[in-house]
Coordinates of C-alpha atoms in Angstrom, one line a residue:
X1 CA -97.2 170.0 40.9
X2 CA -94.5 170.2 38.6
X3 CA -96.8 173.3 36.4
X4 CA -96.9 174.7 39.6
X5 CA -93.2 174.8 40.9
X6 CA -92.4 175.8 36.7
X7 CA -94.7 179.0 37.6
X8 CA -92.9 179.7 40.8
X9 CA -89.8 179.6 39.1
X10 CA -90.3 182.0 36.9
X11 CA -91.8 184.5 38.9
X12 CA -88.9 183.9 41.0
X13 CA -86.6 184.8 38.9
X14 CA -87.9 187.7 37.9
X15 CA -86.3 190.8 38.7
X16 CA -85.1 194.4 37.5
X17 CA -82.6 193.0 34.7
X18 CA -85.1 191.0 33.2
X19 CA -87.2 193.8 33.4
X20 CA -84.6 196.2 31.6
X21 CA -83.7 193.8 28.9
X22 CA -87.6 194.2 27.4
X23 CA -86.7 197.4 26.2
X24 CA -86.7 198.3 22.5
X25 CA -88.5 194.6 22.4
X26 CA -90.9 194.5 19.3
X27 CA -94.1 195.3 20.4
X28 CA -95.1 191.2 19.7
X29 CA -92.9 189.9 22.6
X30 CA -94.6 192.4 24.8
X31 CA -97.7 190.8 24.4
X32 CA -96.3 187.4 24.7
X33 CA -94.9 188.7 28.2
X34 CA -98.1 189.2 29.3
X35 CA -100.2 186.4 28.0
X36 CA -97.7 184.3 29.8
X37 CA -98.4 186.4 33.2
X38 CA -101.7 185.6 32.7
X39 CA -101.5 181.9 32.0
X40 CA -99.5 181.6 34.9
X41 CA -101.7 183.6 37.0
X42 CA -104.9 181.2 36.2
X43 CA -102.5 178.0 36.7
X44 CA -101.1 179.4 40.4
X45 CA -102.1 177.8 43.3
X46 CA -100.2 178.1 46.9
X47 CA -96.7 179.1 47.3
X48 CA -96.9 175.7 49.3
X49 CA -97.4 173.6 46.2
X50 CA -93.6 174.4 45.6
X51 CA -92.5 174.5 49.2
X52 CA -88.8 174.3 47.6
X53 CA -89.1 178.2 47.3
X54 CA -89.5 181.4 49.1
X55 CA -91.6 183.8 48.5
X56 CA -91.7 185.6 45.6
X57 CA -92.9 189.0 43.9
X58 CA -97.0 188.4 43.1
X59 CA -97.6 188.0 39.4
X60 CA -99.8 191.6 39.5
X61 CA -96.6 193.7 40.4
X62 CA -94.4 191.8 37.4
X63 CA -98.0 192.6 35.1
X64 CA -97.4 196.6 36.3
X65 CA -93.7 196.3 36.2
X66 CA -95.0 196.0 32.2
X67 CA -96.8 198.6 32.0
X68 CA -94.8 200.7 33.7
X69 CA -92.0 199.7 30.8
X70 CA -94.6 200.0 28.4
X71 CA -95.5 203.9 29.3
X72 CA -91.7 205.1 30.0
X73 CA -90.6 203.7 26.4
X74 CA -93.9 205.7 24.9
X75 CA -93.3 208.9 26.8
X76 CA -89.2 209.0 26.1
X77 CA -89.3 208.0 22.5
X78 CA -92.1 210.5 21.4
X79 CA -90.8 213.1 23.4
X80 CA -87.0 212.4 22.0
X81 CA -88.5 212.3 18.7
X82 CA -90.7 215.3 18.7
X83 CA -87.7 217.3 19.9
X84 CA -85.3 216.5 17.1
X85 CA -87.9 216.8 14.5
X86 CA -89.5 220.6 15.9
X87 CA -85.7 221.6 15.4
X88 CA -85.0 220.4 11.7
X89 CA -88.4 222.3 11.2
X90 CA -87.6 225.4 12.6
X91 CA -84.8 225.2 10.5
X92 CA -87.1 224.7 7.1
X93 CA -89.0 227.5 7.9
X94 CA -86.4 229.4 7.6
X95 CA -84.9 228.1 4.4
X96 CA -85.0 231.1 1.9
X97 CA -83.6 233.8 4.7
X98 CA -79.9 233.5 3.7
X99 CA -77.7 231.1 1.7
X100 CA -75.6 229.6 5.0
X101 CA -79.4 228.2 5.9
X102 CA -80.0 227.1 2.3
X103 CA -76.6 225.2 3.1
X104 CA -77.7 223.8 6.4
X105 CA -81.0 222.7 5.1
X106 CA -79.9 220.7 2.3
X107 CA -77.2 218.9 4.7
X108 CA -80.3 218.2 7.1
X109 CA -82.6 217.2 3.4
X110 CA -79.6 214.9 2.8
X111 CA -79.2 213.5 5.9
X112 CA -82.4 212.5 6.9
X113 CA -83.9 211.4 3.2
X114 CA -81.5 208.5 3.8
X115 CA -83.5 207.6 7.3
X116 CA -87.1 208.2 6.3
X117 CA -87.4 204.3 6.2
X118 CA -86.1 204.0 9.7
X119 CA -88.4 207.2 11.1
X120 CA -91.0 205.6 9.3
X121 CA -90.2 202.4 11.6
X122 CA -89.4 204.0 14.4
X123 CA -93.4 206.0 14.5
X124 CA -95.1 202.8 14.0
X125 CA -92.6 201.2 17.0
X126 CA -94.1 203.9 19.3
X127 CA -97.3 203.2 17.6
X128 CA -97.7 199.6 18.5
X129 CA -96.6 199.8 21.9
X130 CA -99.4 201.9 22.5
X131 CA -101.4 199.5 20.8
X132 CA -100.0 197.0 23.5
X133 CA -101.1 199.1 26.5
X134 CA -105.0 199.5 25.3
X135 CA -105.5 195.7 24.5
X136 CA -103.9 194.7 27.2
X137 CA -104.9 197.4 30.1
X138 CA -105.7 200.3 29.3
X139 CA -107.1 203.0 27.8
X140 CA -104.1 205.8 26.9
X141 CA -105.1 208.8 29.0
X142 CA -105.6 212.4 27.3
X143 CA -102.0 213.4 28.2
X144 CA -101.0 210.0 26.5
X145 CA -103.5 210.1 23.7
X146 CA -102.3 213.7 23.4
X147 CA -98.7 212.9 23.2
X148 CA -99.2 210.3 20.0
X149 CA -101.3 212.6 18.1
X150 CA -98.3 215.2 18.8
X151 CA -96.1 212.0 17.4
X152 CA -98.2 211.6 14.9
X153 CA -98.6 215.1 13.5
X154 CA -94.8 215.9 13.8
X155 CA -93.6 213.1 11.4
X156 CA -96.6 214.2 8.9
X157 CA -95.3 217.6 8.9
X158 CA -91.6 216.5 8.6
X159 CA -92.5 214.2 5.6
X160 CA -94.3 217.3 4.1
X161 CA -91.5 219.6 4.9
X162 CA -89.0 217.3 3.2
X163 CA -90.7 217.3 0.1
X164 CA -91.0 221.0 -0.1
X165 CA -88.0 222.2 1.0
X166 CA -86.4 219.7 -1.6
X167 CA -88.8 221.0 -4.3
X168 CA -87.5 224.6 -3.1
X169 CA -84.0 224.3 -3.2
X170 CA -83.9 222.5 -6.9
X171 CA -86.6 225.7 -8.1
X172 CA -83.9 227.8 -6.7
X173 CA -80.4 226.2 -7.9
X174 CA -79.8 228.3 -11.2
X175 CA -80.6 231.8 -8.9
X176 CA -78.8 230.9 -6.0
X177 CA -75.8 230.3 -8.5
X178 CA -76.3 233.7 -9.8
X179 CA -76.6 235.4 -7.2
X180 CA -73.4 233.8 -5.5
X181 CA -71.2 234.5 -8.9
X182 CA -73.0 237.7 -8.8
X183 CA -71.8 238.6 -5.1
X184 CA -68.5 236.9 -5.5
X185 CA -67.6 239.3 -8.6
X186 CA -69.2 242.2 -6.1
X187 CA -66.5 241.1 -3.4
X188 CA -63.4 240.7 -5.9
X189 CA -64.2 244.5 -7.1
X190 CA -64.0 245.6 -3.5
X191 CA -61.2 243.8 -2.4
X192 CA -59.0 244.9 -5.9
X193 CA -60.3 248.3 -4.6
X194 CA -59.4 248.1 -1.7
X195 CA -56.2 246.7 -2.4
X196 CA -55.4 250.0 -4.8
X197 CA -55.9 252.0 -1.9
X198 CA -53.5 250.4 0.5
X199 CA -50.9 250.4 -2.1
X200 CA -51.0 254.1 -3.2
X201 CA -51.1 257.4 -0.9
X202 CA -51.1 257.8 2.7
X203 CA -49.8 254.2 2.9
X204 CA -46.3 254.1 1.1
X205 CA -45.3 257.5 2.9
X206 CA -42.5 256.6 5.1
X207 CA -43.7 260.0 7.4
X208 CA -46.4 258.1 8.5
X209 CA -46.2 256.6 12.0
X210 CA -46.1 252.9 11.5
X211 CA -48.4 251.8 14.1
X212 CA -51.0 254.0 13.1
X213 CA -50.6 252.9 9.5
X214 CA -50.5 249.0 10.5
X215 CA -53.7 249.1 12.9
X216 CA -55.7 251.4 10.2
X217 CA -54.5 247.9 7.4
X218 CA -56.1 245.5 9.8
X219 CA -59.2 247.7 10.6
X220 CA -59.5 248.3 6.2
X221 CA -58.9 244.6 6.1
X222 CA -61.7 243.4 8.5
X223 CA -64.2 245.9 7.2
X224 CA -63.7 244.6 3.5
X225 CA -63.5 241.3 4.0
X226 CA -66.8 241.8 6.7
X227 CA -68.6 243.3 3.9
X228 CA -68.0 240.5 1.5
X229 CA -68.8 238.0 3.9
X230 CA -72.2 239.7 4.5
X231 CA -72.5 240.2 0.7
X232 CA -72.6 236.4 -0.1
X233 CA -74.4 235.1 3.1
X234 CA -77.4 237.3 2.7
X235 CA -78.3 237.5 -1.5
X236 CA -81.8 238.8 -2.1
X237 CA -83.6 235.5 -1.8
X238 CA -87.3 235.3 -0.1
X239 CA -87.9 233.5 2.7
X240 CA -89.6 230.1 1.5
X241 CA -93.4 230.5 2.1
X242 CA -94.5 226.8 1.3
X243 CA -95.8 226.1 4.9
X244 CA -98.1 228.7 6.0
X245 CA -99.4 228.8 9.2
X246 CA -98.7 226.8 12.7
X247 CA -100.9 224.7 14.6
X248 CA -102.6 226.6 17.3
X249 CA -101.4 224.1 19.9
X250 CA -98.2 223.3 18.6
X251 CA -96.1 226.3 17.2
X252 CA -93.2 224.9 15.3
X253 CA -95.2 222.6 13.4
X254 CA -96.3 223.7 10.3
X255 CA -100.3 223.5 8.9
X256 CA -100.8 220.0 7.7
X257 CA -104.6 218.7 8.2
X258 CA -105.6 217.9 11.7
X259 CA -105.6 214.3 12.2
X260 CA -109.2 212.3 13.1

């Protein structure tokens, strides 16, 4: 009797809280959960063997409640995950089209070679919990089964692109300094130049309408400091060509071997 009304009482006090407060569980509690669903499921007998409470919630819905958990957490963390990663890869691919991108992919190199433990981590997390809905209900479906291979293949091609966009960059250090000391000297010629030119002539005749002579500064101005903008942003560098290829199925990833 006592078994009995211990059952009830925790199916009784199960509700939606205790349902939130699974998630980010390690996938070992999960299983826990559920063996303990079913051990209580093959010790129930009547609600009347602990008439002291009311009805409660049958063990079945609290099993699907589970798996219901199980599959949101699976769905949102690949998808969130897949997201971030396709645009850090887009970004790769385009590493060797202009130095602000060089810049922007050795911040993103930087930041996430620090967290390659915790992506790492985070894969095999989504991983298990998969793990924990085929031994303990289901098969995944193809839509599931085709979501973790999508997982799977992102963070293969992420840990590939790391290593050769790193590899890149350092081939590329001694030319990218040359070619921003070589565009920086082009800009300083220009502006000296152009500096000449607003000192001499046209410019220190007092005949000349002022307003005319002021807007035609700022246009000279824009245009030469435009020009040495563009000069340094885009040096003659080739876009990098380490990833060739796209999967057929997946476009922003880049060609790593198909996984079995």
């Amino acid at each position: 009797m006592r078994k009995k009304c211990g059952i009830y009482q925790y199916v009784h006090s199960w509700s939606d809280s205790q349902l939130e407060s699974m998630r980010g569980l390690p996938a070992e509690e999960y299983v826990n959960q559920i063996l303990k669903l079913e051990r209580a499921s093959g010790a129930a007998g009547t609600p009347e063997a602990c008439p002291a409470l009311s009805p409660v919630p049958p063990l079945a819905s609290i099993d699907e409640d589970i798996l219901t958990l199980l599959l949101s957490e699976t769905t949102k963390r690949s998808e969130q995950f897949i997201a971030e990663l396709a645009s850090v890869l887009q970004l790769y691919m385009n590493v060797g089209t202009d130095i602000f991108t060089i810049a922007k992919c050795s911040q993103k190199l930087e930041h996430y070679q620090g967290q390659m433990v915790e992506l790492q981590e985070y894969v095999d997390y989504v991983r298990a919990l998969n793990d924990v809905i085929q031994q303990c209900y289901r098969p995944l479906s193809p839509s599931e089964e085709s979501l973790e291979n999508m997982l799977l293949d992102t963070w293969d091609t992420f840990v590939y692109q790391q290593r050769e966009v790193s590899d890149f960059i350092v081939s590329r250090r001694l030319s990218i300094i040359e070619e921003l000391s070589s565009s920086l000297q082009d800009a300083t010629r220009e502006l000296q130049e152009l500096l000449t030119m607003v000192t001499l002539g046209r410019f220190q005749d007092p005949a000349q309408n002022p307003r005319v002579m002021e807007d035609e500064l700022i246009r000279l101005l824009h245009q030469g400091f435009s020009d040495a903008f563009c000069r340094g942003a885009h040096g003659p560098l080739p876009p990098h060509q380490a990833a060739r290829g796209h999967r057929d199925s997946h476009p922003h990833l880049a060609a790593v071997p198909h996984r079995l």
